[in-house]
PDB file of C-alpha atoms in Angstrom:
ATOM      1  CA  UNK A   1     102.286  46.812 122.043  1.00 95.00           C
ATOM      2  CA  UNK A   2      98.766  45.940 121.844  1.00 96.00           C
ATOM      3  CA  UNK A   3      97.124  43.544 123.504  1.00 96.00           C
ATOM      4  CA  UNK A   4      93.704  42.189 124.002  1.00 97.00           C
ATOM      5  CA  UNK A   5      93.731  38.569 125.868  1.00 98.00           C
ATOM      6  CA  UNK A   6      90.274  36.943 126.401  1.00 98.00           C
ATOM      7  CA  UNK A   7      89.878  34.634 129.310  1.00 98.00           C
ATOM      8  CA  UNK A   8      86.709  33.008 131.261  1.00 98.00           C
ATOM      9  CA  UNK A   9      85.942  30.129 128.692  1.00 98.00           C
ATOM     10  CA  UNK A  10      85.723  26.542 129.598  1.00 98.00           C
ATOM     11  CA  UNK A  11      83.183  23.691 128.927  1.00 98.00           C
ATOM     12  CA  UNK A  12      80.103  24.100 130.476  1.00 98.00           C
ATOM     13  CA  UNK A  13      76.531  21.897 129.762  1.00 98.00           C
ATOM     14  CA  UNK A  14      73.524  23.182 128.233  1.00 98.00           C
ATOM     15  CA  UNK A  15      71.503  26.212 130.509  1.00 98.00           C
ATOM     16  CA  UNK A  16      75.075  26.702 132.331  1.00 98.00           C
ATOM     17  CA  UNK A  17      76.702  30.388 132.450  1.00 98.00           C
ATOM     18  CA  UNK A  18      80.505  31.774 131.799  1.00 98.00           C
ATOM     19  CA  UNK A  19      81.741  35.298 131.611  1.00 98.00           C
ATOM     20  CA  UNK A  20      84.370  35.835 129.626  1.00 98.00           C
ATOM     21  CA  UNK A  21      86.297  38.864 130.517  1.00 98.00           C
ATOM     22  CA  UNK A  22      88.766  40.587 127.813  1.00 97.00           C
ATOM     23  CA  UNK A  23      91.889  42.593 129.536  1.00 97.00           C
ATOM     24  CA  UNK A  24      93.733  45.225 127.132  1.00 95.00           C
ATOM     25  CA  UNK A  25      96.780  47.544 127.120  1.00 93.00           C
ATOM     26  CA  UNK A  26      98.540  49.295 124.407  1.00 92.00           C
ATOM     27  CA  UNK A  27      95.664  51.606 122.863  1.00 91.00           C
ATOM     28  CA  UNK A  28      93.469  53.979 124.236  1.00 89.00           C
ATOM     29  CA  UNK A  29      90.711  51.885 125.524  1.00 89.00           C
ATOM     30  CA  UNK A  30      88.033  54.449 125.711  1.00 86.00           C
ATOM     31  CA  UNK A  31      87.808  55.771 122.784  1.00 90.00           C
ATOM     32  CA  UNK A  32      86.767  52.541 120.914  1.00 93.00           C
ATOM     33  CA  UNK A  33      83.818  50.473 121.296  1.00 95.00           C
ATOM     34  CA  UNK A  34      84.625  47.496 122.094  1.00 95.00           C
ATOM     35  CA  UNK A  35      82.950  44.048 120.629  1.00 96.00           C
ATOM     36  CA  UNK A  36      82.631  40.302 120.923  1.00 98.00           C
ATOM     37  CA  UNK A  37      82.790  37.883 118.140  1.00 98.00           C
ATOM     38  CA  UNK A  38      82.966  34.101 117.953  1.00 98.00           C
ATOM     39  CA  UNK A  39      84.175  31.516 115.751  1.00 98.00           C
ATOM     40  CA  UNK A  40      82.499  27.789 115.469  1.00 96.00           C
ATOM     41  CA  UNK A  41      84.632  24.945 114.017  1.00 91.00           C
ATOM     42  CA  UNK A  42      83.889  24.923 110.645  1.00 94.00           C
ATOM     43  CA  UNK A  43      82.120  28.047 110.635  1.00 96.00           C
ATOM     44  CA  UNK A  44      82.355  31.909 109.503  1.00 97.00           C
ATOM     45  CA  UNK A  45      83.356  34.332 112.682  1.00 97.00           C
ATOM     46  CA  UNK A  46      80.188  35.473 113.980  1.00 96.00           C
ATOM     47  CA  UNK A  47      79.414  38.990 115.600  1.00 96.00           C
ATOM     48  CA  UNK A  48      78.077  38.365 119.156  1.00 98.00           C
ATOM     49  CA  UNK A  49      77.936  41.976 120.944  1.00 97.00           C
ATOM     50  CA  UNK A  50      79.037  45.316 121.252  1.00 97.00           C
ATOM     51  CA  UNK A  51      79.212  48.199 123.501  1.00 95.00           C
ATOM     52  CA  UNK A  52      80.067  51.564 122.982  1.00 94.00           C
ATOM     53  CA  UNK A  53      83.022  53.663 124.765  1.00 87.00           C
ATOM     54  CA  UNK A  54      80.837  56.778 125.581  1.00 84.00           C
ATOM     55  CA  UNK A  55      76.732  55.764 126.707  1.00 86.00           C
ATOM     56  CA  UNK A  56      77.422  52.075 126.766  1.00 88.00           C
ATOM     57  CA  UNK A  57      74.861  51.625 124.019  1.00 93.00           C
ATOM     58  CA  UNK A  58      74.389  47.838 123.656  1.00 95.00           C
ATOM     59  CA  UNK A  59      74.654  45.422 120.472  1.00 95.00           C
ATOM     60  CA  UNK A  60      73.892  41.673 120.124  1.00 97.00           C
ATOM     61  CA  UNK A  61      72.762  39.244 117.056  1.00 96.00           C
ATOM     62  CA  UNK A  62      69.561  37.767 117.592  1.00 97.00           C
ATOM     63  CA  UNK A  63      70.451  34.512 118.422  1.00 97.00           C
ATOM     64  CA  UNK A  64      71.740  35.921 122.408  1.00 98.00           C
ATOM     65  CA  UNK A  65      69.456  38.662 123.241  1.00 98.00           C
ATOM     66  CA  UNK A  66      68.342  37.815 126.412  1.00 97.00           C
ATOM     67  CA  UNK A  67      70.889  35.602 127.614  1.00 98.00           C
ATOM     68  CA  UNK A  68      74.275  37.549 126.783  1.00 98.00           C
ATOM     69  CA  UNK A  69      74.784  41.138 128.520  1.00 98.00           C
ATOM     70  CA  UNK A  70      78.500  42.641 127.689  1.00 97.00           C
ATOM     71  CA  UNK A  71      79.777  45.568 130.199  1.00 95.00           C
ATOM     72  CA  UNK A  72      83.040  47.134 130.101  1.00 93.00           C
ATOM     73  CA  UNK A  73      84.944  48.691 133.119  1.00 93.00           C
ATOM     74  CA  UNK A  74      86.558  52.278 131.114  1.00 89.00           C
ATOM     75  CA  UNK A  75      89.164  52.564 134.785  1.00 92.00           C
ATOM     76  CA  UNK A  76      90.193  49.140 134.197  1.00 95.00           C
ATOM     77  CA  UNK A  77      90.372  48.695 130.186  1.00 94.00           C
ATOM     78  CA  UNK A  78      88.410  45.730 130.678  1.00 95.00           C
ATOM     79  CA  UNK A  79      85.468  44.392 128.685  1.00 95.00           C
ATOM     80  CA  UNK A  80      83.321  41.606 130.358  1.00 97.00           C
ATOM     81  CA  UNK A  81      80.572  39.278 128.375  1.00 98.00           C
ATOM     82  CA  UNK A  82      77.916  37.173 130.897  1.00 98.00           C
ATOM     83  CA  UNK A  83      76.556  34.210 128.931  1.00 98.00           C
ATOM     84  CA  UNK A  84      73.575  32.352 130.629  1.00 98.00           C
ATOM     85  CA  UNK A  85      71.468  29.864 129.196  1.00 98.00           C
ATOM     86  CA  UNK A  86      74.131  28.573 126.877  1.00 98.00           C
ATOM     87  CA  UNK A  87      73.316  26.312 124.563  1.00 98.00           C
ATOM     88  CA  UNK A  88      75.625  23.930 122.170  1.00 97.00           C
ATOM     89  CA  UNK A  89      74.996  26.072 119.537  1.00 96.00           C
ATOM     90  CA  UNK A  90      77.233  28.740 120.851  1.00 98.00           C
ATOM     91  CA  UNK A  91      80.084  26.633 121.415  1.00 98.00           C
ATOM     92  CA  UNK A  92      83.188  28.406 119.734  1.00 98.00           C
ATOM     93  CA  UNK A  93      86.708  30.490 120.213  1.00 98.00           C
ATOM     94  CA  UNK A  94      85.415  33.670 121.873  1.00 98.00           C
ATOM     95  CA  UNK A  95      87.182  37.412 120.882  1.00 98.00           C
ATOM     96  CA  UNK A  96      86.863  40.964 122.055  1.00 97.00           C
ATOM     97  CA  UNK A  97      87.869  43.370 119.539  1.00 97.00           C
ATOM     98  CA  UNK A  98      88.433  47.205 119.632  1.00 97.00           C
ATOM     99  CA  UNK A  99      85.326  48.327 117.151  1.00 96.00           C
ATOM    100  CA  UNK A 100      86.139  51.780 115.377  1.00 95.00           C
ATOM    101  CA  UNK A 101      84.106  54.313 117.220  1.00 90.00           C
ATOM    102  CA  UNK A 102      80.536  54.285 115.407  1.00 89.00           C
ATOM    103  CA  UNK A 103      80.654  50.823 114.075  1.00 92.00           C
ATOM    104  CA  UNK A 104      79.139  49.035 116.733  1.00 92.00           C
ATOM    105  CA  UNK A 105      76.141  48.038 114.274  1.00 89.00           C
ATOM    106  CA  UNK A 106      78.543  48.251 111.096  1.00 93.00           C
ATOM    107  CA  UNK A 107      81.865  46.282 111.954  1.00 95.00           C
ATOM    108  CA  UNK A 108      81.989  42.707 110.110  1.00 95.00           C
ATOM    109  CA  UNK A 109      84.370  40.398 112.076  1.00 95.00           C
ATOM    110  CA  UNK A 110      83.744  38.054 108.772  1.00 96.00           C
ATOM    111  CA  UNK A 111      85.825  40.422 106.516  1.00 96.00           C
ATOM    112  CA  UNK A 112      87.844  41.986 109.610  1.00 95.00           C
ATOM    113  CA  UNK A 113      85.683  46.032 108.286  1.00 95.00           C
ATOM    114  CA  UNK A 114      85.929  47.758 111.282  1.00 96.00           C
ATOM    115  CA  UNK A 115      87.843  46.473 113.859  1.00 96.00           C
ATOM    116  CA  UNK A 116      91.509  47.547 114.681  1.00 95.00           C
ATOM    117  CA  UNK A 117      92.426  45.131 116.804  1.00 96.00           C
ATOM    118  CA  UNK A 118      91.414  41.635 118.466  1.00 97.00           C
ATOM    119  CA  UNK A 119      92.698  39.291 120.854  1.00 97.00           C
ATOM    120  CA  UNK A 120      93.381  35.799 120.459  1.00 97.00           C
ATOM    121  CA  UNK A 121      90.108  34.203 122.026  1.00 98.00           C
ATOM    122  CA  UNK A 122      88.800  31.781 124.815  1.00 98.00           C
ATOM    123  CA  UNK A 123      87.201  28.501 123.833  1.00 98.00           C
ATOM    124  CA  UNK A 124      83.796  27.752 125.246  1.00 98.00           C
ATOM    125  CA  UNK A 125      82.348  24.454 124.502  1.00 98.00           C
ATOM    126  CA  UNK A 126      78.670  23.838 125.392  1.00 98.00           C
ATOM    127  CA  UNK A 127      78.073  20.462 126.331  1.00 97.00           C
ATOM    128  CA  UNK A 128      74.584  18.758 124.893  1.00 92.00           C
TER     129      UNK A 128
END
């Protein structure tokens, strides 16, 4: 069985910091990049980072370079996303996702184009 299961989110006021770390089982972990996406209320899912299995090459959207750095631990099968400066604006459910090897740039967590699998999410609510 496969299994992704995000944890680390909680409420947290404007300039605070989470990590969110993602735990998985059930696929090979390194040979997929692995990815964060997030999900407003009322809103589209949103692509937040990515990291690749093999150099660790590095993705994020605009809107958290700078204050989001994602890591992964390959011996563990565990992904890890550090959030400072958070701001209400990036209040929302929180998922990692195994990214198809190469798609780190590509994958669209909008249409689910890909992605194999994702976990459930962790809420993190930015307080104003």
């Amino acid at each position: 069985e496969v299994l992704l299961v995000e944890s680390g989110g909680g409420l947290v006021q404007t300039g605070g910091s989470l990590r969110l770390s993602c735990s998985t089982s059930g696929f090979v972990f390194g040979t997929y990049a692995i990815g964060w996406f997030r999900q407003a209320p009322g809103k589209e899912r949103e692509k937040v980072s990515c990291i690749y299995h093999n150099d660790g090459t590095t993705y994020y959207t605009d809107s958290v370079k700078g204050r989001f750095t994602v890591s992964r631990d390959n011996a563990k099968n565990m992904e890890y996303l550090q959030m400072t400066g958070l701001l209400p604006e990036d209040t929302g459910v929180y998922h990692c996702a195994a990214v198809l090897p190469g798609q780190c740039s590509a994958w669209n967590p909008k249409k689910f184009v890909g992605m194999q699998y994702w976990g459930q999410g962790t809420m993190v609510t930015v307080s104003s």
